Tab-separated table of C-alpha atoms in Angstrom:
chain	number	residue	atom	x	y	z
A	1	UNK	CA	-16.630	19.622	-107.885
A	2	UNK	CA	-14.122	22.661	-107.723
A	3	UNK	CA	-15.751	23.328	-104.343
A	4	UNK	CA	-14.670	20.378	-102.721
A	5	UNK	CA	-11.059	20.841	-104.552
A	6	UNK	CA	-10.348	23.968	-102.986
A	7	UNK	CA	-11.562	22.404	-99.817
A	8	UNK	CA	-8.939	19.798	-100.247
A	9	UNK	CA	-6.188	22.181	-100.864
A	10	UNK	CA	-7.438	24.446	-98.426
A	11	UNK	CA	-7.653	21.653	-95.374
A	12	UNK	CA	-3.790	20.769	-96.403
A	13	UNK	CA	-2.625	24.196	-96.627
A	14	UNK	CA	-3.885	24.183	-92.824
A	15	UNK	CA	-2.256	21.365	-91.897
A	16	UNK	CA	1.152	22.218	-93.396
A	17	UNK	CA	1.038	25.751	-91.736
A	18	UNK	CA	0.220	23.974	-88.045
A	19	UNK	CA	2.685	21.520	-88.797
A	20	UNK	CA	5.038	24.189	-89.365
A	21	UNK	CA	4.099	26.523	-86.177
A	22	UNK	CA	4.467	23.023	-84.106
A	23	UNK	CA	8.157	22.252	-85.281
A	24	UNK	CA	8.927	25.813	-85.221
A	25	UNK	CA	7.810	26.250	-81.350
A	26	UNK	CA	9.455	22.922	-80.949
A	27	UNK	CA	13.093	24.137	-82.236
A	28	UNK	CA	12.624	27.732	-79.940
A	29	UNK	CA	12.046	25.878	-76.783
A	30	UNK	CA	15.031	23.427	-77.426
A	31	UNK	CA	17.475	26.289	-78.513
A	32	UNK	CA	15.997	27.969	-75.385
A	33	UNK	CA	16.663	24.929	-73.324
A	34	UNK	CA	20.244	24.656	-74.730
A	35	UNK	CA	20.932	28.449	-73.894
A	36	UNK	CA	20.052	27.726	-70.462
A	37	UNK	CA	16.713	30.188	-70.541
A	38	UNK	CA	14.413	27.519	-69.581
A	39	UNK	CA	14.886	24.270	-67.092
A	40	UNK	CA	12.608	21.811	-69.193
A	41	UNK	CA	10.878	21.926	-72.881
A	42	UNK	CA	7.184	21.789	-71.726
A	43	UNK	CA	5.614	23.416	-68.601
A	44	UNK	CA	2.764	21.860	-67.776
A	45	UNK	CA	0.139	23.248	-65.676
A	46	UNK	CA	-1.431	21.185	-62.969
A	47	UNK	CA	-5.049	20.352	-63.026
A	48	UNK	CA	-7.181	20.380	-60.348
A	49	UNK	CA	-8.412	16.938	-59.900
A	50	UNK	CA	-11.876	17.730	-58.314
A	51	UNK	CA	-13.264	19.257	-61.509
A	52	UNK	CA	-14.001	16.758	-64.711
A	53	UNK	CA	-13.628	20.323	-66.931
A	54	UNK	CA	-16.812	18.884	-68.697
A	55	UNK	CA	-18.932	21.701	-67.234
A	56	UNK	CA	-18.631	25.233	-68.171
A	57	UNK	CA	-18.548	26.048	-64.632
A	58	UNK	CA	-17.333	23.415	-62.681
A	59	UNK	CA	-20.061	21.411	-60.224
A	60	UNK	CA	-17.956	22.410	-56.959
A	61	UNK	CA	-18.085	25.851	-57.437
A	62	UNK	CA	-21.933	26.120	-58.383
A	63	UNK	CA	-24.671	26.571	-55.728
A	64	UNK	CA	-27.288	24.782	-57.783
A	65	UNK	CA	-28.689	21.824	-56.354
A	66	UNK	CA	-29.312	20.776	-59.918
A	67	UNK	CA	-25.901	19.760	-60.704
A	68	UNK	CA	-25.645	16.842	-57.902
A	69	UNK	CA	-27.754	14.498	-56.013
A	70	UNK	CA	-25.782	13.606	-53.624
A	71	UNK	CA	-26.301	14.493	-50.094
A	72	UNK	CA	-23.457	15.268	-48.063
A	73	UNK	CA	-23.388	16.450	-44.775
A	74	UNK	CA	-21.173	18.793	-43.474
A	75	UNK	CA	-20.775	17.958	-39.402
A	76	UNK	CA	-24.002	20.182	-39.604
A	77	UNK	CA	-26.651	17.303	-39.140
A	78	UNK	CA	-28.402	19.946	-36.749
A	79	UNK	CA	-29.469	21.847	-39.176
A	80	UNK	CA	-31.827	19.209	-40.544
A	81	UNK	CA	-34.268	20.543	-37.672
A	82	UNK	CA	-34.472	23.937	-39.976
A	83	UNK	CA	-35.926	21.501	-43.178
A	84	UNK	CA	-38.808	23.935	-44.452
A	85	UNK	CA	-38.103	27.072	-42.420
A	86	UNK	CA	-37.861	30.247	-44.828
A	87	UNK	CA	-34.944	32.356	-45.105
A	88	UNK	CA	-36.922	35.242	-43.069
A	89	UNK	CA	-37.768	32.949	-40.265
A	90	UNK	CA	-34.768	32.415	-38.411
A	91	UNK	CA	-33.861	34.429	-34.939
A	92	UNK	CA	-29.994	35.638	-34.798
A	93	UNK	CA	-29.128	32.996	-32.551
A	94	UNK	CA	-30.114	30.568	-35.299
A	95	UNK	CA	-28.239	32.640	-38.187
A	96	UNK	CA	-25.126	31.983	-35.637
A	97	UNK	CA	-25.443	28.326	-36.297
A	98	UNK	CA	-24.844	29.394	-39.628
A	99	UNK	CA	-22.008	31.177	-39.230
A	100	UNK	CA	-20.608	29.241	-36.803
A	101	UNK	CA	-20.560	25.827	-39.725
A	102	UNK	CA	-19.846	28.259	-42.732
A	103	UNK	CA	-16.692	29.904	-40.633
A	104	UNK	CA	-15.358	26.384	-39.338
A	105	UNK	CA	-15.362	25.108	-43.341
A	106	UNK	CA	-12.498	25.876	-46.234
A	107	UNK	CA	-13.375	28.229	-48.798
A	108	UNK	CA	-14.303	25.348	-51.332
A	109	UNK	CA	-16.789	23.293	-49.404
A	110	UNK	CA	-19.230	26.406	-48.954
A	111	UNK	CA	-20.570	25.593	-52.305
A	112	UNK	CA	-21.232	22.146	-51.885
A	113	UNK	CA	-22.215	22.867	-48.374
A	114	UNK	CA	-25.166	24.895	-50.108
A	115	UNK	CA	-25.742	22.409	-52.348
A	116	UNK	CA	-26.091	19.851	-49.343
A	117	UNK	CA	-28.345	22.182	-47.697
A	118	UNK	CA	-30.935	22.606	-50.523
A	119	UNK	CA	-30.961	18.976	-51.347
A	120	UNK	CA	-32.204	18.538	-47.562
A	121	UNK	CA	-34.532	21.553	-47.774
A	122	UNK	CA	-32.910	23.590	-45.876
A	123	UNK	CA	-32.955	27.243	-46.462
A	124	UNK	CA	-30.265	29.930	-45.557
A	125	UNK	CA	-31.252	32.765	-43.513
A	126	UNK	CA	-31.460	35.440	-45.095
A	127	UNK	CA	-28.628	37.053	-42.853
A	128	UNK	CA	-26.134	34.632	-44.070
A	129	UNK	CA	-26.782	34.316	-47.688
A	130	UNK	CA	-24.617	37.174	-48.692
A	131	UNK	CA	-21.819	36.175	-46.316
A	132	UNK	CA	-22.141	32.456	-48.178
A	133	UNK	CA	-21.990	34.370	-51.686
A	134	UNK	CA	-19.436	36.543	-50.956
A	135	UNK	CA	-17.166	33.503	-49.725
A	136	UNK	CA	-18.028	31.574	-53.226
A	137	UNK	CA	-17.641	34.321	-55.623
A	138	UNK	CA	-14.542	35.234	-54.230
A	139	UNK	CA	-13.427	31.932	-54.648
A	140	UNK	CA	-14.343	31.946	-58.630
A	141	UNK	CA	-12.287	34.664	-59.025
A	142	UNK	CA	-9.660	33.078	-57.931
């Protein structure tokens, strides 16, 4: 019984102290904004509208077929004639293929490009795989 008491008084002594932090933050920004310090009350940052933020890393940044089924092509239908090859197989002029789609794309289609490319069965060469990581983890750190 005195457990759930001081459970009581303890969830209410929480809520009085965020209450207070909230108004508190609230009166800084508008003497702030009265000063002339800031331009408006609440900056709000911009989300990007491609990622749900459901995922801890978001689906068009990950390389794993896994996260989506769907298969989208990349003006690189040609490469469906690769569907089986191995990542060791492929002769330079081939791994220039590569390049040649991976260079022509932005910087956040590689990963779904990937993606695309494994849900076809098609594997990288081997040459190009680093190239194709460097790109995307380059972009996560961004």
């Amino acid at each position: 019984m005195w457990f759930l008491f001081y459970t009581v008084i303890a969830l209410v002594l929480l809520g009085v102290v965020a209450a207070s932090a909230t108004w508190w933050r609230f009166r800084r920004q508008q003497e702030q904004l009265e000063r002339g310090e800031i331009v408006s009350a609440d900056k709000v940052n911009p989300v990007d509208m491609e990622c749900c933020g459901q995922h801890e890393v978001c689906e068009k940044d990950s390389l794993l077929a896994a996260v989506s089924r769907d298969v989208e092509y990349y003006n690189d239908e040609e490469l469906d004639r690769f569907r089986g090859r191995a990542g060791d197989a492929y002769s330079e002029e081939e791994c220039d293929e590569f390049r040649d789609i991976l260079y022509t794309m932005r910087d956040d289609e590689v990963a779904g490009w990937v993606r695309s490319l494994q849900l076809r069965y098609v594997n990288l060469p081997d040459e190009v795989k680093d190239e194709v990581f460097l790109i995307v983890g380059e972009r996560r750190g961004q």
